[in-house]
Short mmCIF file of C-alpha atoms in Angstrom, two decimals:
data_model
loop_
_atom_site.label_atom_id
_atom_site.label_comp_id
_atom_site.label_asym_id
_atom_site.label_seq_id
_atom_site.Cartn_x
_atom_site.Cartn_y
_atom_site.Cartn_z
CA MET A 1 -38.54 23.05 4.00
CA THR A 2 -36.04 22.34 6.76
CA THR A 3 -33.70 19.45 6.24
CA LYS A 4 -32.00 17.02 8.53
CA LYS A 5 -28.24 16.94 8.05
CA PRO A 6 -26.77 13.60 6.92
CA ALA A 7 -25.49 11.50 9.81
CA ALA A 8 -21.88 10.50 10.40
CA GLY A 9 -22.79 6.92 9.51
CA SER A 10 -23.76 8.06 6.02
CA GLY A 11 -20.44 9.89 5.79
CA ALA A 12 -18.56 6.74 6.80
CA LEU A 13 -20.38 4.73 4.12
CA VAL A 14 -19.75 7.36 1.44
CA GLY A 15 -16.11 7.70 2.46
CA LEU A 16 -15.58 3.94 2.35
CA LEU A 17 -17.24 3.54 -1.06
CA LEU A 18 -15.25 6.38 -2.57
CA ALA A 19 -12.01 5.13 -0.95
CA ALA A 20 -12.57 1.77 -2.65
CA CYS A 21 -13.09 3.60 -5.93
CA LEU A 22 -9.94 5.67 -5.34
CA SER A 23 -7.80 2.62 -4.61
CA ALA A 24 -9.11 0.92 -7.76
CA LEU A 25 -8.09 3.96 -9.83
CA LEU A 26 -4.67 4.27 -8.19
CA TYR A 27 -3.86 0.62 -8.87
CA PRO A 28 -3.79 0.76 -12.69
CA ALA A 29 -2.22 4.24 -12.49
CA ALA A 30 0.62 2.69 -10.47
CA ARG A 31 1.10 0.07 -13.18
CA LEU A 32 0.72 2.39 -16.15
CA ILE A 33 2.65 5.51 -15.17
CA GLY A 34 4.33 4.62 -11.89
CA LEU A 35 2.20 6.60 -9.45
CA PRO A 36 2.56 5.38 -5.84
CA PHE A 37 -0.15 3.00 -4.64
CA ALA A 38 -1.15 4.62 -1.36
CA PRO A 39 -2.72 1.56 0.38
CA PHE A 40 0.47 -0.50 0.06
CA ASP A 41 2.77 2.40 0.95
CA LEU A 42 0.73 3.17 4.07
CA PHE A 43 0.70 -0.47 5.15
CA GLU A 44 4.44 -0.89 4.58
CA TRP A 45 5.14 2.24 6.61
CA LEU A 46 3.01 0.89 9.46
CA THR A 47 4.84 -2.44 9.41
CA ARG A 48 8.04 -0.49 10.04
CA ALA A 49 6.61 1.94 12.58
CA LEU A 50 4.57 -0.49 14.71
CA PRO A 51 6.01 -3.29 16.85
CA GLY A 52 6.51 -6.38 14.73
CA GLY A 53 4.15 -8.50 16.79
CA VAL A 54 1.15 -6.28 16.03
CA VAL A 55 1.32 -6.72 12.26
CA THR A 56 2.45 -10.34 12.46
CA SER A 57 -0.46 -11.35 14.69
CA GLY A 58 -2.92 -9.73 12.31
CA ILE A 59 -1.39 -11.47 9.30
CA ASP A 60 -1.34 -14.81 11.14
CA ALA A 61 -5.02 -14.46 12.02
CA LEU A 62 -5.96 -13.74 8.42
CA VAL A 63 -3.76 -16.56 7.15
CA SER A 64 -5.57 -18.96 9.48
CA VAL A 65 -8.93 -17.84 8.13
CA LEU A 66 -7.82 -18.05 4.49
CA SER A 67 -6.14 -21.42 5.04
CA ALA A 68 -9.36 -22.72 6.59
CA LEU A 69 -11.05 -21.77 3.33
CA GLY A 70 -8.67 -24.09 1.48
CA LEU A 71 -6.15 -21.56 0.12
CA ASN A 72 -2.44 -22.33 -0.16
CA VAL A 73 -0.38 -21.13 2.82
CA ALA A 74 2.02 -19.02 0.73
CA THR A 75 -0.87 -17.58 -1.26
CA SER A 76 -2.82 -16.97 1.93
CA ALA A 77 0.05 -15.02 3.50
CA LYS A 78 0.33 -12.76 0.48
CA ALA A 79 -3.43 -12.33 0.32
CA ALA A 80 -3.50 -11.50 4.04
CA GLU A 81 -1.03 -8.65 3.53
CA ILE A 82 -3.05 -7.28 0.62
CA LEU A 83 -6.33 -7.53 2.53
CA MET A 84 -4.83 -5.79 5.56
CA ALA A 85 -3.42 -2.99 3.40
CA LEU A 86 -6.72 -2.42 1.61
CA GLY A 87 -8.72 -2.79 4.82
CA LEU A 88 -6.58 -0.17 6.52
CA PHE A 89 -7.04 2.22 3.59
CA LEU A 90 -10.80 1.69 3.45
CA THR A 91 -11.12 2.14 7.21
CA GLY A 92 -9.23 5.41 6.93
CA GLY A 93 -11.57 6.47 4.13
CA ALA A 94 -14.62 5.68 6.27
CA ILE A 95 -13.26 7.65 9.23
CA ALA A 96 -12.31 10.57 7.01
CA GLY A 97 -15.75 10.53 5.36
CA ALA A 98 -17.55 10.63 8.72
CA THR A 99 -15.26 13.44 9.90
CA LEU A 100 -15.82 15.42 6.72
CA PHE A 101 -19.60 15.08 7.03
CA ALA A 102 -19.36 16.40 10.60
CA LEU A 103 -17.26 19.33 9.36
CA LEU A 104 -19.70 20.13 6.57
CA LYS A 105 -22.55 20.29 9.10
CA ARG A 106 -20.74 23.17 10.77
CA LEU A 107 -19.91 24.87 7.46
CA GLU A 108 -23.48 24.99 6.20
CA ASN A 109 -23.02 28.03 3.97
CA GLU A 110 -19.70 26.96 2.44
CA PRO A 111 -19.51 25.10 -0.89
CA SER A 112 -19.31 21.45 0.11
CA GLY A 113 -17.29 20.41 -2.92
CA LEU A 114 -14.63 23.04 -2.24
CA VAL A 115 -14.46 22.14 1.46
CA GLY A 116 -14.16 18.47 0.53
CA ALA A 117 -11.37 19.17 -1.95
CA GLY A 118 -9.51 21.12 0.73
CA ALA A 119 -9.91 18.26 3.19
CA GLY A 120 -8.64 15.86 0.54
CA ALA A 121 -5.58 18.03 0.00
CA ILE A 122 -4.83 17.83 3.72
CA LEU A 123 -5.25 14.04 3.66
CA SER A 124 -2.74 13.78 0.82
CA ILE A 125 0.04 15.08 3.09
CA PRO A 126 0.45 11.92 5.22
CA LEU A 127 0.23 9.75 2.09
CA ILE A 128 3.00 11.75 0.42
CA LEU A 129 5.12 11.77 3.57
CA THR A 130 4.60 8.03 3.96
CA GLY A 131 6.08 7.39 0.53
CA ASN A 132 8.99 9.68 1.37
CA ALA A 133 9.60 7.95 4.71
CA LEU A 134 9.95 4.56 3.02
CA ASP A 135 13.00 5.76 1.10
CA PRO A 136 14.01 9.42 1.60
CA ARG A 137 16.56 9.21 -1.23
CA ALA A 138 14.02 7.97 -3.78
CA PRO A 139 10.54 8.36 -2.30
CA PHE A 140 8.60 7.63 -5.47
CA GLU A 141 10.52 5.30 -7.72
CA GLY A 142 9.10 5.13 -11.22
CA PRO A 143 9.04 6.92 -14.53
CA VAL A 144 6.99 9.90 -13.39
CA GLY A 145 9.45 11.34 -10.86
CA VAL A 146 8.95 12.73 -7.38
CA PHE A 147 6.97 15.91 -8.05
CA PRO A 148 4.47 14.41 -10.54
CA ALA A 149 3.89 11.47 -8.20
CA ALA A 150 3.16 13.78 -5.26
CA LEU A 151 0.94 15.92 -7.50
CA GLY A 152 -0.93 12.81 -8.65
CA LEU A 153 -1.68 11.82 -5.05
CA LEU A 154 -2.75 15.38 -4.25
CA LEU A 155 -5.20 15.52 -7.16
CA ALA A 156 -6.53 12.03 -6.39
CA THR A 157 -7.30 12.81 -2.75
CA MET A 158 -8.76 16.20 -3.68
CA GLY A 159 -11.07 14.42 -6.11
CA TRP A 160 -12.07 12.01 -3.35
CA GLY A 161 -12.84 14.90 -0.98
CA ALA A 162 -14.80 16.81 -3.61
CA ALA A 163 -16.87 13.68 -4.32
CA VAL A 164 -17.60 13.25 -0.60
CA GLY A 165 -18.67 16.91 -0.43
CA TRP A 166 -20.93 16.48 -3.45
CA ALA A 167 -22.51 13.38 -1.87
CA TYR A 168 -23.10 15.30 1.36
CA ARG A 169 -24.92 18.06 -0.52
CA ARG A 170 -27.08 15.55 -2.37
CA LEU A 171 -27.99 13.74 0.84
CA ALA A 172 -28.67 16.99 2.69
CA GLY A 173 -31.05 18.11 -0.03
CA ALA A 174 -32.92 14.79 0.02
CA THR A 175 -33.28 14.31 3.77
CA PRO A 176 -36.26 16.08 5.38
CA ALA A 177 -36.34 17.00 9.05
CA PRO A 178 -37.88 14.30 11.27
CA ALA A 179 -41.54 14.69 12.20
CA GLU A 180 -42.88 14.64 15.73
CA GLU A 181 -44.60 11.29 15.18
CA PRO A 182 -43.18 8.29 13.31
CA ALA A 183 -44.31 8.50 9.71
CA PRO A 184 -43.93 6.44 6.55
CA LEU A 185 -40.85 7.08 4.45
CA SER A 186 -41.17 10.37 2.63
CA ALA A 187 -40.14 11.07 -0.95
CA GLY A 188 -36.96 12.72 0.31
CA GLN A 189 -35.97 9.70 2.39
CA LEU A 190 -36.62 7.37 -0.51
CA GLU A 191 -34.51 9.59 -2.76
CA ARG A 192 -31.71 9.48 -0.20
CA ARG A 193 -31.77 5.69 -0.20
CA ARG A 194 -31.87 5.56 -3.98
CA PHE A 195 -28.89 7.91 -4.14
CA LEU A 196 -26.83 5.72 -1.79
CA ILE A 197 -27.73 2.64 -3.83
CA ARG A 198 -26.74 4.38 -7.07
CA LEU A 199 -23.51 5.59 -5.50
CA GLY A 200 -22.73 2.08 -4.27
CA GLY A 201 -23.40 0.62 -7.71
CA ALA A 202 -21.28 3.22 -9.49
CA THR A 203 -18.33 2.85 -7.13
CA ALA A 204 -18.57 -0.95 -7.29
CA ALA A 205 -18.46 -0.83 -11.09
CA ILE A 206 -15.45 1.51 -11.10
CA THR A 207 -13.72 -0.62 -8.47
CA VAL A 208 -14.19 -3.82 -10.47
CA VAL A 209 -13.03 -2.22 -13.73
CA GLY A 210 -10.01 -0.57 -12.09
CA ALA A 211 -8.97 -3.72 -10.25
CA GLY A 212 -9.38 -5.79 -13.40
CA LEU A 213 -7.31 -3.36 -15.44
CA GLY A 214 -4.59 -3.30 -12.79
CA ALA A 215 -4.51 -7.10 -12.63
CA ALA A 216 -4.28 -7.33 -16.42
CA LEU A 217 -1.38 -4.87 -16.45
CA THR A 218 0.35 -6.85 -13.70
CA ARG A 219 0.04 -10.08 -15.70
CA ARG A 220 1.33 -8.35 -18.82
CA GLU A 221 4.34 -6.99 -16.94
CA GLY A 222 5.05 -10.44 -15.53
CA SER A 223 4.90 -12.12 -18.93
CA SER A 224 7.10 -9.41 -20.47
CA SER A 225 9.75 -9.82 -17.79
CA VAL A 226 9.80 -13.59 -18.37
CA ALA A 227 9.87 -13.30 -22.14
CA GLU A 228 12.72 -10.78 -22.32
CA PRO A 229 16.16 -12.28 -21.55
CA PRO A 230 18.56 -10.20 -19.46
CA PRO A 231 21.26 -8.23 -21.31
CA GLU A 232 24.59 -9.94 -21.87
CA GLY A 233 26.95 -9.54 -18.97
CA THR A 234 24.15 -9.12 -16.44
CA PRO A 235 25.13 -11.03 -13.28
CA THR A 236 22.76 -13.78 -12.27
CA ALA A 237 22.06 -14.14 -8.57
CA ALA A 238 22.91 -17.52 -7.12
CA PRO A 239 20.05 -19.40 -5.48
CA SER A 240 19.90 -19.08 -1.73
CA ALA A 241 18.09 -20.69 1.13
CA ASP A 242 15.78 -17.69 1.34
CA ASP A 243 14.34 -18.26 -2.14
CA GLY A 244 10.60 -18.86 -2.03
CA LEU A 245 9.95 -16.79 1.08
CA LEU A 246 7.06 -14.38 0.99
CA GLU A 247 8.03 -10.96 -0.26
CA PRO A 248 6.36 -8.04 1.52
CA ALA A 249 3.47 -6.36 -0.24
CA PRO A 250 4.68 -3.53 -2.51
#
């Protein structure tokens, strides 16, 4: 039976869902072992590369929306930065997913998982270079070191690409070619919808668990830093007029 290839819109949806899952896994990994958190690194690099007014206007617009919902201004500003960083990362995942689906259409006879992993490896390059551009002397600060951090990002994006390739193959096998006349949904089309629903549910569950774990680790780190007094002889910074200003997103 001939099959209709999955559309770019399906690739964008799959890429977005799996990018959300990836960010949720990178978040606790950043807290546990010091891997770089790609969404924040990418956003911080853009804030330095783009004209200041572009980022500021976007943050101001989000702050206005969040403030209208009754959130504190300082909290809203921080939340706006986080939302913009994650939104940028998810948008990139959607675009990459649609592009990868289009590529897999042309590489019909190639293993989709392998092609996806290769595409993910290519996508890891700008993420690694972004972290390096933020501080060339110490691109990935943390206990893991530079090479393990870069390797962690490489493996994470390769896993994302392989998952997108696997989803493409599943959708291609469940999508029959369109008939000449409009017809009721076939078994293949229903299976395709069920697969997307299952994928959405699985990625949502992983995203919630990963985000919750990362938030718990962040709270634990905060309580530990408050509970442990500084060593004797450690200089204490004097209060300044800048205290209380919003710190940029990590």
